[in-house]
mmCIF file of C-alpha atoms in Angstrom:
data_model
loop_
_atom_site.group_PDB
_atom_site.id
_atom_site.type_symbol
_atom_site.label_atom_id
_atom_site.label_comp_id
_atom_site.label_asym_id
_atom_site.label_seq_id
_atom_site.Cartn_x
_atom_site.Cartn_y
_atom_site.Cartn_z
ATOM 1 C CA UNK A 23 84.172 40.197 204.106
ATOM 2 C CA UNK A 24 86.055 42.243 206.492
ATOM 3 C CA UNK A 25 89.815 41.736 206.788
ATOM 4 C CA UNK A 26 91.445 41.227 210.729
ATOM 5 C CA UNK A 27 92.570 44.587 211.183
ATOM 6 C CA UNK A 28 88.780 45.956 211.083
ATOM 7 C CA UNK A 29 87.330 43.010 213.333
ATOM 8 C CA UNK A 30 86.306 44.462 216.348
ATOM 9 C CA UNK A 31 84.390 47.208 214.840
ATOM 10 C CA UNK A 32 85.306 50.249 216.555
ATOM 11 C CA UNK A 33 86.182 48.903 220.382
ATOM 12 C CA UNK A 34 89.033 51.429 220.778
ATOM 13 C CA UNK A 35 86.586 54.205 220.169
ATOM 14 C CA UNK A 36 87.961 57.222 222.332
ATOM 15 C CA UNK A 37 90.972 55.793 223.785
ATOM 16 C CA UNK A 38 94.256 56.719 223.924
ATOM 17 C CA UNK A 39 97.360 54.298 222.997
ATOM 18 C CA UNK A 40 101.315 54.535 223.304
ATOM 19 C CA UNK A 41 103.521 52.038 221.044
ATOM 20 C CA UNK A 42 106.649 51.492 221.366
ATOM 21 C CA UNK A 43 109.061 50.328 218.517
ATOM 22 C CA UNK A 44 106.377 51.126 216.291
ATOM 23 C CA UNK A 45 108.132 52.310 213.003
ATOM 24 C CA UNK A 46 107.875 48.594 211.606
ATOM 25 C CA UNK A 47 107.042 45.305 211.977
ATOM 26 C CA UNK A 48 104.897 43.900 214.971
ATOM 27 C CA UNK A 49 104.855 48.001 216.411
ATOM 28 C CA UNK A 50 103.477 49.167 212.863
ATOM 29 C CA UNK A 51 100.578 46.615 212.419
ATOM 30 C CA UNK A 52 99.630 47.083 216.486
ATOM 31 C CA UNK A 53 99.813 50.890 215.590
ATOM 32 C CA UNK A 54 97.733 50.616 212.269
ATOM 33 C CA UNK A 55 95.503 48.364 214.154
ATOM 34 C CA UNK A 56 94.945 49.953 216.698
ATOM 35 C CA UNK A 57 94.350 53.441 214.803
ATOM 36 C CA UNK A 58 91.821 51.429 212.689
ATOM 37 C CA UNK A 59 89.633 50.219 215.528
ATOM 38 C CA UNK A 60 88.592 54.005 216.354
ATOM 39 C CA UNK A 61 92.274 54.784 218.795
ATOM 40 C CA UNK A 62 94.133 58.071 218.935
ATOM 41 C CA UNK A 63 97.762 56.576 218.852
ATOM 42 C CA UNK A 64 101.255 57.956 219.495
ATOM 43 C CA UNK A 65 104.379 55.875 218.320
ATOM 44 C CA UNK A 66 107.697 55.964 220.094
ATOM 45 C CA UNK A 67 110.803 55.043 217.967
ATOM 46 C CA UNK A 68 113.940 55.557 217.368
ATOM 47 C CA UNK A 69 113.525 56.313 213.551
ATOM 48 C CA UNK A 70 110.059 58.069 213.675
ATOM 49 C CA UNK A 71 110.737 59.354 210.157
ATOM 50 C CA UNK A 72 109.968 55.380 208.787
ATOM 51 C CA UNK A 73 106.337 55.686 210.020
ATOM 52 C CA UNK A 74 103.660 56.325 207.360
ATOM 53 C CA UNK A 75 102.001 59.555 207.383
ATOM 54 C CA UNK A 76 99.023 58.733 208.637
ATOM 55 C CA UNK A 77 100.473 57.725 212.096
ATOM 56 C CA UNK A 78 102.323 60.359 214.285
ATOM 57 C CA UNK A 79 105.210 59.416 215.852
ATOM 58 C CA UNK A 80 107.856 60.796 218.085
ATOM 59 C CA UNK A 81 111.430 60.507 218.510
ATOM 60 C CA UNK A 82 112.622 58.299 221.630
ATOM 61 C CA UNK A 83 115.598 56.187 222.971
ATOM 62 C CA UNK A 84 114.255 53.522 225.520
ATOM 63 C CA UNK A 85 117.914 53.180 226.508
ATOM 64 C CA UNK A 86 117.910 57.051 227.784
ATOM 65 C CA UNK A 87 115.860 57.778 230.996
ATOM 66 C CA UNK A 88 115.857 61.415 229.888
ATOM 67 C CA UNK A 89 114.758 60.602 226.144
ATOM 68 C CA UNK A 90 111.507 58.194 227.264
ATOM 69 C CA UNK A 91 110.381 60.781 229.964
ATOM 70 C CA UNK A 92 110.353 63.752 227.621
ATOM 71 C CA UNK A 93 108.644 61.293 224.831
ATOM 72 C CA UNK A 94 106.209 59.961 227.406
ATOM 73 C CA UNK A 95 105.826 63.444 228.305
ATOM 74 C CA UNK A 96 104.751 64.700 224.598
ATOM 75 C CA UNK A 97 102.330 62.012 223.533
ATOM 76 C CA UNK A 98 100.479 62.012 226.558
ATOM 77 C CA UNK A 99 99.935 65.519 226.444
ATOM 78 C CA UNK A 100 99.296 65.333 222.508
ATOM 79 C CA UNK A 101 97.138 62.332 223.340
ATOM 80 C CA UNK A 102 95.288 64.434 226.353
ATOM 81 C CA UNK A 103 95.135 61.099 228.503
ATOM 82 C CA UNK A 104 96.313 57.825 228.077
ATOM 83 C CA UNK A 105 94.411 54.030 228.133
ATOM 84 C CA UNK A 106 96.206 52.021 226.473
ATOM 85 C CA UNK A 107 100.286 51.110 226.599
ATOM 86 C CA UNK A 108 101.770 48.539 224.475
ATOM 87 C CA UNK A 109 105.438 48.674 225.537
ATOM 88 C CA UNK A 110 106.712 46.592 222.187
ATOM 89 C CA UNK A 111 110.276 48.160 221.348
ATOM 90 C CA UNK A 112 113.314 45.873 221.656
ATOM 91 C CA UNK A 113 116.318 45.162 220.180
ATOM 92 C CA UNK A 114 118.210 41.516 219.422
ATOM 93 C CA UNK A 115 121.021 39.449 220.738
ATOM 94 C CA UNK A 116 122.889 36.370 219.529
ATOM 95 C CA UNK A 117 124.925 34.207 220.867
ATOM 96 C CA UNK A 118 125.541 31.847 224.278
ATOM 97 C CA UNK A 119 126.317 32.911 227.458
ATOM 98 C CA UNK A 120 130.017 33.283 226.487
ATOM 99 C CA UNK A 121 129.457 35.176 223.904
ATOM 100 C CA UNK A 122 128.104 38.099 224.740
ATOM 101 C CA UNK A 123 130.220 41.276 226.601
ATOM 102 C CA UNK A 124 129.551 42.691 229.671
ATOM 103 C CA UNK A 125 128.387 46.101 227.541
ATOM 104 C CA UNK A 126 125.735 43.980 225.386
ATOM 105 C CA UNK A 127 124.483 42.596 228.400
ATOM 106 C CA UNK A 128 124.107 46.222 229.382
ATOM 107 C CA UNK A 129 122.808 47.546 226.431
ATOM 108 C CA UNK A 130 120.084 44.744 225.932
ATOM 109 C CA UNK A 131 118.739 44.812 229.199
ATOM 110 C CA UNK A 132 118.510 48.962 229.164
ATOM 111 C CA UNK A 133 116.409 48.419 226.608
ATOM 112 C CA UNK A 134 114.557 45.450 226.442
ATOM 113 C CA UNK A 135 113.910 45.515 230.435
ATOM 114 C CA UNK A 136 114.353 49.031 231.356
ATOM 115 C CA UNK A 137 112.774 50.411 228.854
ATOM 116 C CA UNK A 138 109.222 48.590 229.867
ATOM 117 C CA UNK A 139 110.070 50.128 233.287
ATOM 118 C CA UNK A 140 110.560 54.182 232.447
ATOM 119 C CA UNK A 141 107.314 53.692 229.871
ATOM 120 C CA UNK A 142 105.114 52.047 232.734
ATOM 121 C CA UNK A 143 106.139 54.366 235.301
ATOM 122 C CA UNK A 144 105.796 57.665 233.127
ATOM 123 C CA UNK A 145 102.379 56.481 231.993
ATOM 124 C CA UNK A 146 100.752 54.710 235.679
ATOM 125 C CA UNK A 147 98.999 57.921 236.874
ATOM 126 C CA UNK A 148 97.458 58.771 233.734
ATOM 127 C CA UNK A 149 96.285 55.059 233.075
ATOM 128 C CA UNK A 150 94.785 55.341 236.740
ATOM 129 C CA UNK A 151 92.348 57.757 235.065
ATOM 130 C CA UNK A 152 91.219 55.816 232.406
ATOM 131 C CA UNK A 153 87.914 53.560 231.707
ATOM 132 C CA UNK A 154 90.422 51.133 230.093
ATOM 133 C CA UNK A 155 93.684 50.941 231.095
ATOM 134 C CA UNK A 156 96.064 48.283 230.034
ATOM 135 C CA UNK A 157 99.775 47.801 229.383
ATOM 136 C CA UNK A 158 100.803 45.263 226.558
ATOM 137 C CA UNK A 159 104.071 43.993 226.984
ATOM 138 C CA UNK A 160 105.748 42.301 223.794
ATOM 139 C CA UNK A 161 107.450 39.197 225.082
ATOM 140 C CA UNK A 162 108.729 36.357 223.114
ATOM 141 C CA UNK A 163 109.017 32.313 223.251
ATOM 142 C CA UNK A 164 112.551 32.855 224.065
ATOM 143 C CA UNK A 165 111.614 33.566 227.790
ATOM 144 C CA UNK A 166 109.708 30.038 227.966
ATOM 145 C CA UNK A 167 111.151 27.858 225.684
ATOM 146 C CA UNK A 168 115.553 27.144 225.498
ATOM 147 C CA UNK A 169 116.704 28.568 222.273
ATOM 148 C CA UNK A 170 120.151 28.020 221.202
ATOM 149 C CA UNK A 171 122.415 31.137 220.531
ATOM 150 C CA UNK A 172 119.813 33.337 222.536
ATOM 151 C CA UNK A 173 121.054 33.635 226.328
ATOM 152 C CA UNK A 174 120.889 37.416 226.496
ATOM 153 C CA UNK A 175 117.796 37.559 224.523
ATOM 154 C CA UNK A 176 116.213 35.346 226.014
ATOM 155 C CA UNK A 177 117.319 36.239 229.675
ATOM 156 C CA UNK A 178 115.624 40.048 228.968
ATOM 157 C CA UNK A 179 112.489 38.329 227.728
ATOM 158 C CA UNK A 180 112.259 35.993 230.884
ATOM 159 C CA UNK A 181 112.197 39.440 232.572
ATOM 160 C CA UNK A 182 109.788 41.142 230.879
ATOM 161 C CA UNK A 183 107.296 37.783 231.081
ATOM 162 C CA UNK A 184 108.467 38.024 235.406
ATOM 163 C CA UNK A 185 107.668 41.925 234.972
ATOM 164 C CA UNK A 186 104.322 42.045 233.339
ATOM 165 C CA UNK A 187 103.049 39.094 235.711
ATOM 166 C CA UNK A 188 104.242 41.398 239.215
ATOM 167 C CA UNK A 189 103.053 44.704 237.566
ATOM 168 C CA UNK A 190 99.541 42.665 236.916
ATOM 169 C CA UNK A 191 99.385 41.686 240.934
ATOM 170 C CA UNK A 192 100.357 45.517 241.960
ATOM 171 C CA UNK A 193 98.225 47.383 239.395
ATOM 172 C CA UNK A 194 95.343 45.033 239.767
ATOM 173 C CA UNK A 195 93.353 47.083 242.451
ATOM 174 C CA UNK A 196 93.897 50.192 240.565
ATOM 175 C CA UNK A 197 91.905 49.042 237.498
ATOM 176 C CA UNK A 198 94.752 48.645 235.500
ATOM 177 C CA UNK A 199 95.535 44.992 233.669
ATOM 178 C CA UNK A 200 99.020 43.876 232.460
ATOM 179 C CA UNK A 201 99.569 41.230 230.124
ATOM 180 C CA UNK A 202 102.114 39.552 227.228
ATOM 181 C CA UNK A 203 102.162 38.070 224.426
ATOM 182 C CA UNK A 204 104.966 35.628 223.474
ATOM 183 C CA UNK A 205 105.443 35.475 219.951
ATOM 184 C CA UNK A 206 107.680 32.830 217.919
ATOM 185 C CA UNK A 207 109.032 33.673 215.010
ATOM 186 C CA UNK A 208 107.802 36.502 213.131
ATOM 187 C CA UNK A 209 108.246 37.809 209.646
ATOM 188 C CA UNK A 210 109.708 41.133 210.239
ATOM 189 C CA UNK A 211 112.366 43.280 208.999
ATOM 190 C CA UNK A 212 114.392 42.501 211.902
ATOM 191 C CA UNK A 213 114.112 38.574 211.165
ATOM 192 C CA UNK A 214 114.715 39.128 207.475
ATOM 193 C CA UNK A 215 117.891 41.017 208.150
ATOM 194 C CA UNK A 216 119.275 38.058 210.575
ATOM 195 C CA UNK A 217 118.212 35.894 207.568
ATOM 196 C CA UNK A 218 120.401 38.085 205.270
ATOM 197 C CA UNK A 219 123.114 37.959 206.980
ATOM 198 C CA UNK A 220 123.296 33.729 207.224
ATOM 199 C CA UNK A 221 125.064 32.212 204.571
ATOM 200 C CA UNK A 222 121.748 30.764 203.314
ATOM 201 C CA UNK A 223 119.010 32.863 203.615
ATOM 202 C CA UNK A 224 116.631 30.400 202.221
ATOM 203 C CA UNK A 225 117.387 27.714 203.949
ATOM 204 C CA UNK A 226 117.081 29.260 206.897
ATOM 205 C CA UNK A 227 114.185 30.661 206.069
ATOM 206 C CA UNK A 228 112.706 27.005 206.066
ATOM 207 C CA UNK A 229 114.705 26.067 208.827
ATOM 208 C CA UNK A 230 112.756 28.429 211.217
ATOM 209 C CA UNK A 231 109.544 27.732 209.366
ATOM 210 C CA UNK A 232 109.651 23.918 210.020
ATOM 211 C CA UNK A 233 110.623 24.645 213.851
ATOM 212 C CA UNK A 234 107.150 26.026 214.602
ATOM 213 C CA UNK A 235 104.257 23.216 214.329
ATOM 214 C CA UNK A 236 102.063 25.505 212.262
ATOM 215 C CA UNK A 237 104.908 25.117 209.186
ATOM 216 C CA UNK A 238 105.415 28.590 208.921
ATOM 217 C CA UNK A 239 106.749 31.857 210.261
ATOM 218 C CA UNK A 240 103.451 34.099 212.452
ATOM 219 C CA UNK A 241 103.168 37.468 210.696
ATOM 220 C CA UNK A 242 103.076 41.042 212.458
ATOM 221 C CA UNK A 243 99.417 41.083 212.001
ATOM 222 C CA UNK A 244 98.307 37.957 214.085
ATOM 223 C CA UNK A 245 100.255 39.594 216.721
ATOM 224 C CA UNK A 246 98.755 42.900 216.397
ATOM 225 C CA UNK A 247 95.598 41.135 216.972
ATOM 226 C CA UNK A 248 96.647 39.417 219.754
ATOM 227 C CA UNK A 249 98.088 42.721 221.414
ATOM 228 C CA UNK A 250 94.709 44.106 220.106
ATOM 229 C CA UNK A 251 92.559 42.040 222.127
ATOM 230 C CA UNK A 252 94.599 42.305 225.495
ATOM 231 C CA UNK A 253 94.375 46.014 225.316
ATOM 232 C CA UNK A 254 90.971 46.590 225.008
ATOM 233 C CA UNK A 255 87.562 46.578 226.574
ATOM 234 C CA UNK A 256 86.541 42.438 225.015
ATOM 235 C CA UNK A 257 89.819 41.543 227.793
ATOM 236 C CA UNK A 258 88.299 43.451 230.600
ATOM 237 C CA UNK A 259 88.635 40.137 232.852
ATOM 238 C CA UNK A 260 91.960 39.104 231.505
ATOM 239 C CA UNK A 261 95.566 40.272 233.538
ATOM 240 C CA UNK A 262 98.653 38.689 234.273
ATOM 241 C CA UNK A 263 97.877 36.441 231.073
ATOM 242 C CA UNK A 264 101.091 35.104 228.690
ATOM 243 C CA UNK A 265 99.413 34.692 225.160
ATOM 244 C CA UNK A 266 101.164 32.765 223.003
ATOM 245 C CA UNK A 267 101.620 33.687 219.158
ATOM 246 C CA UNK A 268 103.705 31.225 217.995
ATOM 247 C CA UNK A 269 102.315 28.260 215.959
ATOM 248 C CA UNK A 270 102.346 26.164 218.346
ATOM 249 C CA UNK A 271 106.099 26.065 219.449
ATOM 250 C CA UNK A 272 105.160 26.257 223.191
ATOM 251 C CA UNK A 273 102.742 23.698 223.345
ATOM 252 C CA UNK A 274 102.627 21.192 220.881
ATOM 253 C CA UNK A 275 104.870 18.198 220.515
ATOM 254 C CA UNK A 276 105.094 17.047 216.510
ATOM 255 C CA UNK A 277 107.923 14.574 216.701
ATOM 256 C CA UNK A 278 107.930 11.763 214.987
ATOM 257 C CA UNK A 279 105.950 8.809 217.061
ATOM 258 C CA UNK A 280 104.399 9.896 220.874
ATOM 259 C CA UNK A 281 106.307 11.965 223.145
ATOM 260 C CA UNK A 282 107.675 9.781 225.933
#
């Protein structure tokens, strides 16, 4: 029986992929994912040196203009083309909308926002060349569903979900599709750190387990799959599509007694 990161066979055959944030968590399993279905990949991160050594990875800031252009720049020519974008680095915020300064506003946004922007831009004409282009965005339920203590989070996700839907209507002509997927809660290293740093890790642990309708938190790997499929050739007729990986958060009321 094969496990989910070799279903597919070898779709991604001969293509070329970009992955941002992709030193752990939902970046890792889309890189080792993709690299398992047959695709040369490239990983931008800040902390390349926490990739494995099968994957290569290269230094990059999505916060500097000058840092993702010379990145960009590298792996595409290390690649020799590019197909395949999955633009999944981000960072974190807490807090309402008083909470946050004027800098973290700044800082979040440069990243989570314009950092989708100065990857998509360097990599448009090369994807214009390719059999299979696609961008991946990594969105989240925060930009469809209210969250408490996420207004800057969730107001840079609500832009990247707005961004990948316009970039799907102007790229659509060119061959290239654009799509996101939204997960909920995912166990990563970044979640198990905010759990850390609570004053009961367990119990919040549970907490955020019972809040998604499937009992428990999604892992990087269903994602990666997800992000898997939207990239490549089984999605050819699929753009400006928000998939959901989130147990059910989005969609499903489990109250007690009917919704009213």
């Amino acid at each position: 029986m094969t496990t989910s990161i070799t279903q597919g066979a070898q779709e991604f055959q001969g293509l070329a992929a970009i992955v941002t944030g992709g030193a752990s968590g939902i970046g890792l399993a889309t890189a080792e994912t993709l690299a398992a279905r047959g695709a040369r990949v490239v990983v931008l991160d800040r902390a390349p040196e926490q990739m494995p050594g099968h994957l290569r990875a290269l230094t990059a800031d999505l916060g500097n203009g000058e840092s993702v252009a010379h990145a960009m720049s590298r792996a595409i020519e290390e690649l020799g083309g590019l197909d395949v974008l999955v633009n999944n680095a981000g960072i974190g915020s807490q807090g309402s909308v008083e909470d946050n300064s004027d800098d973290e506003w700044h800082h979040v946004l440069e990243v989570n926002v314009l950092g989708v922007v100065r990857t998509s831009r360097a990599a448009l004409p090369y994807l214009r060349r390719s059999r299979n282009a696609a961008i991946v965005n990594t969105c989240s339920i925060a930009a469809t569903v209210g969250l408490p203590q996420r207004a800057l989070y969730s107001a840079s996700k609500g832009a990247v979900l707005s961004l990948t839907l316009a970039m799907a209507a102007d790229h659509i002509h060119e061959g290239i599709r654009v799509n996101c997927v939204n997960p909920g809660t995912v166990d990563t290293p970044w979640v198990a750190r905010l759990l850390a740093a609570s004053a009961d890790p367990e119990a919040e642990r549970i907490a955020l387990a019972a809040r998604q309708p499937s009992g428990r938190l999604v892992t990087a790997r269903e994602v990666a799959d997800a992000i898997a499929y939207l990239a490549g050739p089984l999605a050819g007729a699929t753009t400006g599509t928000v998939l959901a990986v989130d147990g059910g958060i989005s969609g499903l009321w489990m109250g007690p007694g009917p919704a009213r």
